[in-house]
Short mmCIF file of N, CA and C in Angstrom, two decimals:
data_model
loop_
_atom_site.label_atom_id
_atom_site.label_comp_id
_atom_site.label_asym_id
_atom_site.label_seq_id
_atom_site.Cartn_x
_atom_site.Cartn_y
_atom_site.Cartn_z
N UNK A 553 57.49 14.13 183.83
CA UNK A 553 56.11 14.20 184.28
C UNK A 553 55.43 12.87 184.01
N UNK A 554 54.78 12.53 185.07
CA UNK A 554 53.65 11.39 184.78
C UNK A 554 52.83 11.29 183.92
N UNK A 555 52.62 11.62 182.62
CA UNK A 555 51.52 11.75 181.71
C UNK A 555 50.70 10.45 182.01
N UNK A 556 50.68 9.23 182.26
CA UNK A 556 49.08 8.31 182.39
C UNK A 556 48.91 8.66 183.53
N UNK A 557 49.15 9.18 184.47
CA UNK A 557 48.49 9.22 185.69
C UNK A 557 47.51 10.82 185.17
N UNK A 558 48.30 11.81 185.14
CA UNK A 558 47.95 13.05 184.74
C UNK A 558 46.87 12.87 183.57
N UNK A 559 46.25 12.11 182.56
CA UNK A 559 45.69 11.64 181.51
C UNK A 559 44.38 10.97 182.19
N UNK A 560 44.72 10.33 183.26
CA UNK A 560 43.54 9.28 184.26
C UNK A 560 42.90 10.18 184.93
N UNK A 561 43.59 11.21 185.44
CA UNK A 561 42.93 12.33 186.06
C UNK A 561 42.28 13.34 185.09
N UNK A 562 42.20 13.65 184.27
CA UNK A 562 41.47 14.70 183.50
C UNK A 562 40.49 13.55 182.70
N UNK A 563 40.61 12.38 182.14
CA UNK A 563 40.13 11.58 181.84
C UNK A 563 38.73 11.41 183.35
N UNK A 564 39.13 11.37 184.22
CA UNK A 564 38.02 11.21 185.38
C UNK A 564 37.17 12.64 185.41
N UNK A 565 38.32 13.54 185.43
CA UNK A 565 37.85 14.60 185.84
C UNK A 565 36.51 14.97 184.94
N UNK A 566 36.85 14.81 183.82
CA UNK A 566 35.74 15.47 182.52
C UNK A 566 34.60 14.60 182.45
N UNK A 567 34.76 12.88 183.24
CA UNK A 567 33.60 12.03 183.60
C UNK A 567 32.61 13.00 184.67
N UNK A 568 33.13 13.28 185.43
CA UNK A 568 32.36 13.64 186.79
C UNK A 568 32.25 15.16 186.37
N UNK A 569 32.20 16.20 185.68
CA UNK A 569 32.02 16.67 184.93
C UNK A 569 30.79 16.87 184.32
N UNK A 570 30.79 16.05 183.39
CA UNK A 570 29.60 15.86 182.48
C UNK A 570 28.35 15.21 183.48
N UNK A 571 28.81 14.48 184.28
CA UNK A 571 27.63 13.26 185.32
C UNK A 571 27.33 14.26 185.84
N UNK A 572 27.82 15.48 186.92
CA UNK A 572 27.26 16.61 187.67
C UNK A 572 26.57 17.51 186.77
N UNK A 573 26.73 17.92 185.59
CA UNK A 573 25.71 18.78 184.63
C UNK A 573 24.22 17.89 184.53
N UNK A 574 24.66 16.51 183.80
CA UNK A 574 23.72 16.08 183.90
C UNK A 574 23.68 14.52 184.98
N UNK A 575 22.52 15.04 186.01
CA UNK A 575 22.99 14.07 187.23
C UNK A 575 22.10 12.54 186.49
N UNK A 576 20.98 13.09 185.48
CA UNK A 576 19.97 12.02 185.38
C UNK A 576 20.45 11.08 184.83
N UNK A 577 22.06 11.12 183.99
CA UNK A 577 22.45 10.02 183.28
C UNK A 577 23.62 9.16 184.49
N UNK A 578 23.00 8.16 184.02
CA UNK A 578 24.19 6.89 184.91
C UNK A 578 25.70 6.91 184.29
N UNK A 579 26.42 6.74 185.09
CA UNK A 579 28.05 6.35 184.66
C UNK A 579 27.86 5.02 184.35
N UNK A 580 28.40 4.55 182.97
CA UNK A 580 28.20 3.47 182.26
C UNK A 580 29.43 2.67 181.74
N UNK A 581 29.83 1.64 181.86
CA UNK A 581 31.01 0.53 181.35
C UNK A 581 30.77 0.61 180.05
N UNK A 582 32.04 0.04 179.26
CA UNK A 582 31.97 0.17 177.70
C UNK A 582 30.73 -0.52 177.01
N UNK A 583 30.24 -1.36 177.79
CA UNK A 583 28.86 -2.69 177.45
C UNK A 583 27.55 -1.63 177.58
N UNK A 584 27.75 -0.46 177.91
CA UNK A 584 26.64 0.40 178.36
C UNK A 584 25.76 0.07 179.60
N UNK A 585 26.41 -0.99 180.47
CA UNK A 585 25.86 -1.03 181.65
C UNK A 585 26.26 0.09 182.82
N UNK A 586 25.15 -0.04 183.80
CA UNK A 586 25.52 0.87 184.97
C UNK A 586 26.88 0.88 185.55
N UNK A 587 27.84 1.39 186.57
CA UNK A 587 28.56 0.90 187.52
C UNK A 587 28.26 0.32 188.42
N UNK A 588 28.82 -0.48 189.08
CA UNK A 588 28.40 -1.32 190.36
C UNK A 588 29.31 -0.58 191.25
N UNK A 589 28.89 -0.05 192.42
CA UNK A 589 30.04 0.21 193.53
C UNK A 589 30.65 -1.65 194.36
N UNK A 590 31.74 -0.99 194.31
CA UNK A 590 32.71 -2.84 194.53
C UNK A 590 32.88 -3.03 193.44
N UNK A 591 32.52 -3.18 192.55
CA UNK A 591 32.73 -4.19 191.74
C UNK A 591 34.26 -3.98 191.14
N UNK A 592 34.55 -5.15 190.01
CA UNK A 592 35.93 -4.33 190.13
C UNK A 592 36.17 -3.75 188.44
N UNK A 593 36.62 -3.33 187.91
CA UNK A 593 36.61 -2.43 186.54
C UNK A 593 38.20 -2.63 186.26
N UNK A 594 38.54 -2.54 184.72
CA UNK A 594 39.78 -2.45 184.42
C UNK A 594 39.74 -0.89 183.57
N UNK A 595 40.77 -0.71 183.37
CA UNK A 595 40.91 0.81 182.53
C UNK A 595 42.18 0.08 180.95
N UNK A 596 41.46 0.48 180.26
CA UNK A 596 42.07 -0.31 179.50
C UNK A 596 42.30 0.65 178.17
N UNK A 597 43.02 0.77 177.08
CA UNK A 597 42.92 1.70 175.85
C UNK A 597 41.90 1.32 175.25
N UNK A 598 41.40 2.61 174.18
CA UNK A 598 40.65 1.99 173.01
C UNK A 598 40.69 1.52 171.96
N UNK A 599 42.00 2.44 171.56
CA UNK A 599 42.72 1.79 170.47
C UNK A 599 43.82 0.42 170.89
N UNK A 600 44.17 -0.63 169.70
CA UNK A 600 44.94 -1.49 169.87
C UNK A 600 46.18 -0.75 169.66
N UNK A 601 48.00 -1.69 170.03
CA UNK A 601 48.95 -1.34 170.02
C UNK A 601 49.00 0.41 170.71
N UNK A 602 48.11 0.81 171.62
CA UNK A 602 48.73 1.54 172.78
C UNK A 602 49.14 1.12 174.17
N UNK A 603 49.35 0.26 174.13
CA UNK A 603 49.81 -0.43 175.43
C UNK A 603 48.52 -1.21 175.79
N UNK A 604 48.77 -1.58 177.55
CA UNK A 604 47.85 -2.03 178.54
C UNK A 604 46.90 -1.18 179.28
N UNK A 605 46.57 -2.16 180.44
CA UNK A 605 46.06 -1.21 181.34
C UNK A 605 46.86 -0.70 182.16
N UNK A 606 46.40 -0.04 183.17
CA UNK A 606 46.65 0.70 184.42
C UNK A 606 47.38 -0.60 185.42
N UNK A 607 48.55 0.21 185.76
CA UNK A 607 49.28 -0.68 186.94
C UNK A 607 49.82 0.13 187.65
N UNK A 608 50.87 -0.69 188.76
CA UNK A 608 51.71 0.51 189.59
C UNK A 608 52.97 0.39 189.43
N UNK A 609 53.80 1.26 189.65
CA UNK A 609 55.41 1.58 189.09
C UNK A 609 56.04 2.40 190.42
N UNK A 610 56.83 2.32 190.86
CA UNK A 610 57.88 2.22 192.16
C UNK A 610 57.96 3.94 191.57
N UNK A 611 58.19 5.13 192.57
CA UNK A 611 58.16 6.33 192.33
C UNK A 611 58.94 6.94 193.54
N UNK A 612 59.26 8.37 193.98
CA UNK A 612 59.92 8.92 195.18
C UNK A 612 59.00 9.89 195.90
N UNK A 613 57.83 9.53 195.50
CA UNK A 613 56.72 10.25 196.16
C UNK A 613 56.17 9.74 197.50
N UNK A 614 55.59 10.45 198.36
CA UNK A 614 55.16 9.74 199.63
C UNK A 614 54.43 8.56 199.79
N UNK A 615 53.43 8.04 198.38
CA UNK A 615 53.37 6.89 198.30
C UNK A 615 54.29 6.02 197.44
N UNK A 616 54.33 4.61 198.00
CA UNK A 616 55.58 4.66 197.12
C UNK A 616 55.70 3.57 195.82
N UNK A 617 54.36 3.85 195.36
CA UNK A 617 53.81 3.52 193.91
C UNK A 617 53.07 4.73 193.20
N UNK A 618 52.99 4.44 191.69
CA UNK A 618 52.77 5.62 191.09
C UNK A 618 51.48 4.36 190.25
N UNK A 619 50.59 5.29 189.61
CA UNK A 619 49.25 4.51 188.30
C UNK A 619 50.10 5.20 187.20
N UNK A 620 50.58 3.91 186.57
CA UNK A 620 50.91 3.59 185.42
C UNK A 620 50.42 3.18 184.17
N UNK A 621 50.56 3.26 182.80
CA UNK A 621 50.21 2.56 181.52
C UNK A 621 50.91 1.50 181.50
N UNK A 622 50.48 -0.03 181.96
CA UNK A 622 51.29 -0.89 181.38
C UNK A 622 51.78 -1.09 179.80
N UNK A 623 53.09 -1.29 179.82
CA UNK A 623 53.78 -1.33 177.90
C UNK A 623 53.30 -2.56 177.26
N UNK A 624 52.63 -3.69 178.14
CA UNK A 624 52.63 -4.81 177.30
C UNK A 624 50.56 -4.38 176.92
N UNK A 625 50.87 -4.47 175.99
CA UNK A 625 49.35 -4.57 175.02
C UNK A 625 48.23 -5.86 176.13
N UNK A 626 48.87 -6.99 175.71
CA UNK A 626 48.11 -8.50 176.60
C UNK A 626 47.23 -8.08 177.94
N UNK A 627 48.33 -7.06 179.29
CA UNK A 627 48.19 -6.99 180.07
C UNK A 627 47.06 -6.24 180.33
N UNK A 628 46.12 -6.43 181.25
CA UNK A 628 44.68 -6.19 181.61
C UNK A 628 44.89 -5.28 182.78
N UNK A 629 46.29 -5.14 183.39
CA UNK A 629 46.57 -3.87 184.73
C UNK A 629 46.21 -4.78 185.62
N UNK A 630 45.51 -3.96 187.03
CA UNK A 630 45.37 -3.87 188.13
C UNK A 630 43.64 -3.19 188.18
N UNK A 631 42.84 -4.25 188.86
CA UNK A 631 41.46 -3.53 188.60
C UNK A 631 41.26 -2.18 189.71
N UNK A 632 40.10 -1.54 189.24
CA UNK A 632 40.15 -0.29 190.23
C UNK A 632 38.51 -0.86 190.23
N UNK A 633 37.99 -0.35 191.86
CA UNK A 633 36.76 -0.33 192.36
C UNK A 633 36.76 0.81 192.33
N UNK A 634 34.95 1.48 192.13
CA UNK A 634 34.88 2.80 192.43
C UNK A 634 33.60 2.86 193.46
N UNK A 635 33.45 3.79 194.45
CA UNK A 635 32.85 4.07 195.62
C UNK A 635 32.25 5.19 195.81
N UNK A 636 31.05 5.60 195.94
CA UNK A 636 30.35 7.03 195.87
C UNK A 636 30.95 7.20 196.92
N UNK A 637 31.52 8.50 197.28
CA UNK A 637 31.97 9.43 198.61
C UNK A 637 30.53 10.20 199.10
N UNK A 638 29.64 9.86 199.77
CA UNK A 638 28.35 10.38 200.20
C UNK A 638 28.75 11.45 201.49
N UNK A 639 27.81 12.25 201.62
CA UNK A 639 27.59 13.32 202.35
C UNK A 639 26.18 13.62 202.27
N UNK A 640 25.52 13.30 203.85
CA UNK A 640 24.51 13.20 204.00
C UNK A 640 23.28 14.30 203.42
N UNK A 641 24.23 15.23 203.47
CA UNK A 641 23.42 16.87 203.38
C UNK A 641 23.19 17.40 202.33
N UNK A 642 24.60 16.71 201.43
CA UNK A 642 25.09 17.09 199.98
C UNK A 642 24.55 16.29 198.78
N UNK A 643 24.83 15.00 199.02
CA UNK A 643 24.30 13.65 198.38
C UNK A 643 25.93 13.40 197.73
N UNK A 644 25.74 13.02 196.53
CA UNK A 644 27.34 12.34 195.97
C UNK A 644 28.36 13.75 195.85
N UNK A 645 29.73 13.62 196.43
CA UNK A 645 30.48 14.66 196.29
C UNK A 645 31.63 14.38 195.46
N UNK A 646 31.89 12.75 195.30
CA UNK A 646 32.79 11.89 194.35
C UNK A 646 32.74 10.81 194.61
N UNK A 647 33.78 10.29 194.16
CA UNK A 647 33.94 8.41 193.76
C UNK A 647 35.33 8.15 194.56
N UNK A 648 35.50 7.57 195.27
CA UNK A 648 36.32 6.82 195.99
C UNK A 648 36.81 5.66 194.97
N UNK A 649 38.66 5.41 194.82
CA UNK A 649 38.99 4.85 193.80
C UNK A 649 39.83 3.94 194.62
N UNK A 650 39.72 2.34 194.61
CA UNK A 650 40.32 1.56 194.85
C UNK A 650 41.26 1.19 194.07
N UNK A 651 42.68 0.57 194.34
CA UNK A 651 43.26 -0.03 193.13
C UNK A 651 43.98 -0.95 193.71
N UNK A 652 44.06 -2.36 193.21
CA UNK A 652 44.53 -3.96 194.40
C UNK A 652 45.84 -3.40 193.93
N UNK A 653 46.48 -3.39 195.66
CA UNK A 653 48.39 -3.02 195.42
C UNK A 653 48.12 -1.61 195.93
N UNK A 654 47.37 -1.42 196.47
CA UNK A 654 47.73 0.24 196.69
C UNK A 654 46.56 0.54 197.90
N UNK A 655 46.41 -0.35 198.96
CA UNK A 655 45.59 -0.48 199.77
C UNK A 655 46.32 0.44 200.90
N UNK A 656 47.45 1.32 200.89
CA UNK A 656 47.52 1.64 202.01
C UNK A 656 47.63 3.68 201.30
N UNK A 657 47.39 3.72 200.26
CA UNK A 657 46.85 4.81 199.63
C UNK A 657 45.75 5.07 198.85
N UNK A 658 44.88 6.15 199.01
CA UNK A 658 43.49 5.98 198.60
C UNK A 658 43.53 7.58 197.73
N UNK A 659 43.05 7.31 196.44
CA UNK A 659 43.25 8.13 195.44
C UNK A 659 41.60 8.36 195.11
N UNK A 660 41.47 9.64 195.67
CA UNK A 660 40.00 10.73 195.52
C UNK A 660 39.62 11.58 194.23
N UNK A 661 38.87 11.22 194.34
CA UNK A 661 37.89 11.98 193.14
C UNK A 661 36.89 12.66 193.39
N UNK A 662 37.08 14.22 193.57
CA UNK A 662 36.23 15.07 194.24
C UNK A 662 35.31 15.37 193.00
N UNK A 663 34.12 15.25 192.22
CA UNK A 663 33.80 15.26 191.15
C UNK A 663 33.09 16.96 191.34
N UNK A 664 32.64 17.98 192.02
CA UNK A 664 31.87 18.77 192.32
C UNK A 664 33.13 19.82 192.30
N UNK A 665 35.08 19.23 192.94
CA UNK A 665 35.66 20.34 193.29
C UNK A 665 36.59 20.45 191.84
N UNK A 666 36.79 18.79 191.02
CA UNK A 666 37.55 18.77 190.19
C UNK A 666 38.42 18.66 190.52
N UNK A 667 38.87 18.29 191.88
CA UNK A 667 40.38 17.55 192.77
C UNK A 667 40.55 16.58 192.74
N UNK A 668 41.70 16.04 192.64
CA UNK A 668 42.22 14.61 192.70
C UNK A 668 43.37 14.86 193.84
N UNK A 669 43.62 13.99 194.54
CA UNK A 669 44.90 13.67 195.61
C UNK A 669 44.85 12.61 196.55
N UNK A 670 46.10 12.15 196.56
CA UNK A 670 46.31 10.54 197.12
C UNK A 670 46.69 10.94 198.73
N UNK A 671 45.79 10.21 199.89
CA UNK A 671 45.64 10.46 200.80
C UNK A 671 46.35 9.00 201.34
N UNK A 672 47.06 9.53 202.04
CA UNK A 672 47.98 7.97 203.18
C UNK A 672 46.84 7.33 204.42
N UNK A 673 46.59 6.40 204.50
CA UNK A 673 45.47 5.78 205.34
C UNK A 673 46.12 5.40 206.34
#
């Protein structure tokens, strides 16, 4: 089993979570600033000597990279952009997750359904 991917997802999941209970608080970077949509973000541990960040790793799934824990500590990953998924009627329904290297799969964050799944573009 994938445990960092599976870990990134409940890790998101319990973000969008808490942001939909309470909508009035902003999603905030470790500096306590806002998010920027575009911008680009790393995912990184908190503790030292657990590895890196987030990268991609060759898999037999229909995409054909997997989000990984990089092993080297140094390494900073692969940044991820995040993107409000708007619906005019609804307002925010999730975050659209970019990750450089993986532009021809787009990995959703339904924050309202608590779904995650990687969609082929």
């Amino acid at each position: 089993m994938n445990y960092p991917l599976l870990l990134l997802c409940l890790l998101l999941a319990f973000a969008c979570t808490k942001q939909s209970v309470a909508a009035a608080e902003p999603v905030v970077d470790i500096d306590g600033e806002k998010l920027v949509a575009g911008t680009k973000y790393y995912i990184l541990p908190v503790f030292r000597g657990r590895g890196g960040g987030i990268t991609m790793a060759r898999n037999k799934t229909s995409c054909p990279l997997a989000v990984v824990q990089d092993r080297l500590e140094l390494s900073k990953g692969l940044p991820l952009t995040f993107t409000p998924a708007v619906d005019n009627k609804k307002g925010i329904l999730g975050f659209i997750l970019r990750m450089t290297g993986l532009e021809h799969c787009l990995l959703v964050m339904h924050c309202s359904l608590l779904k995650s799944s990687s969609r082929k573009l």
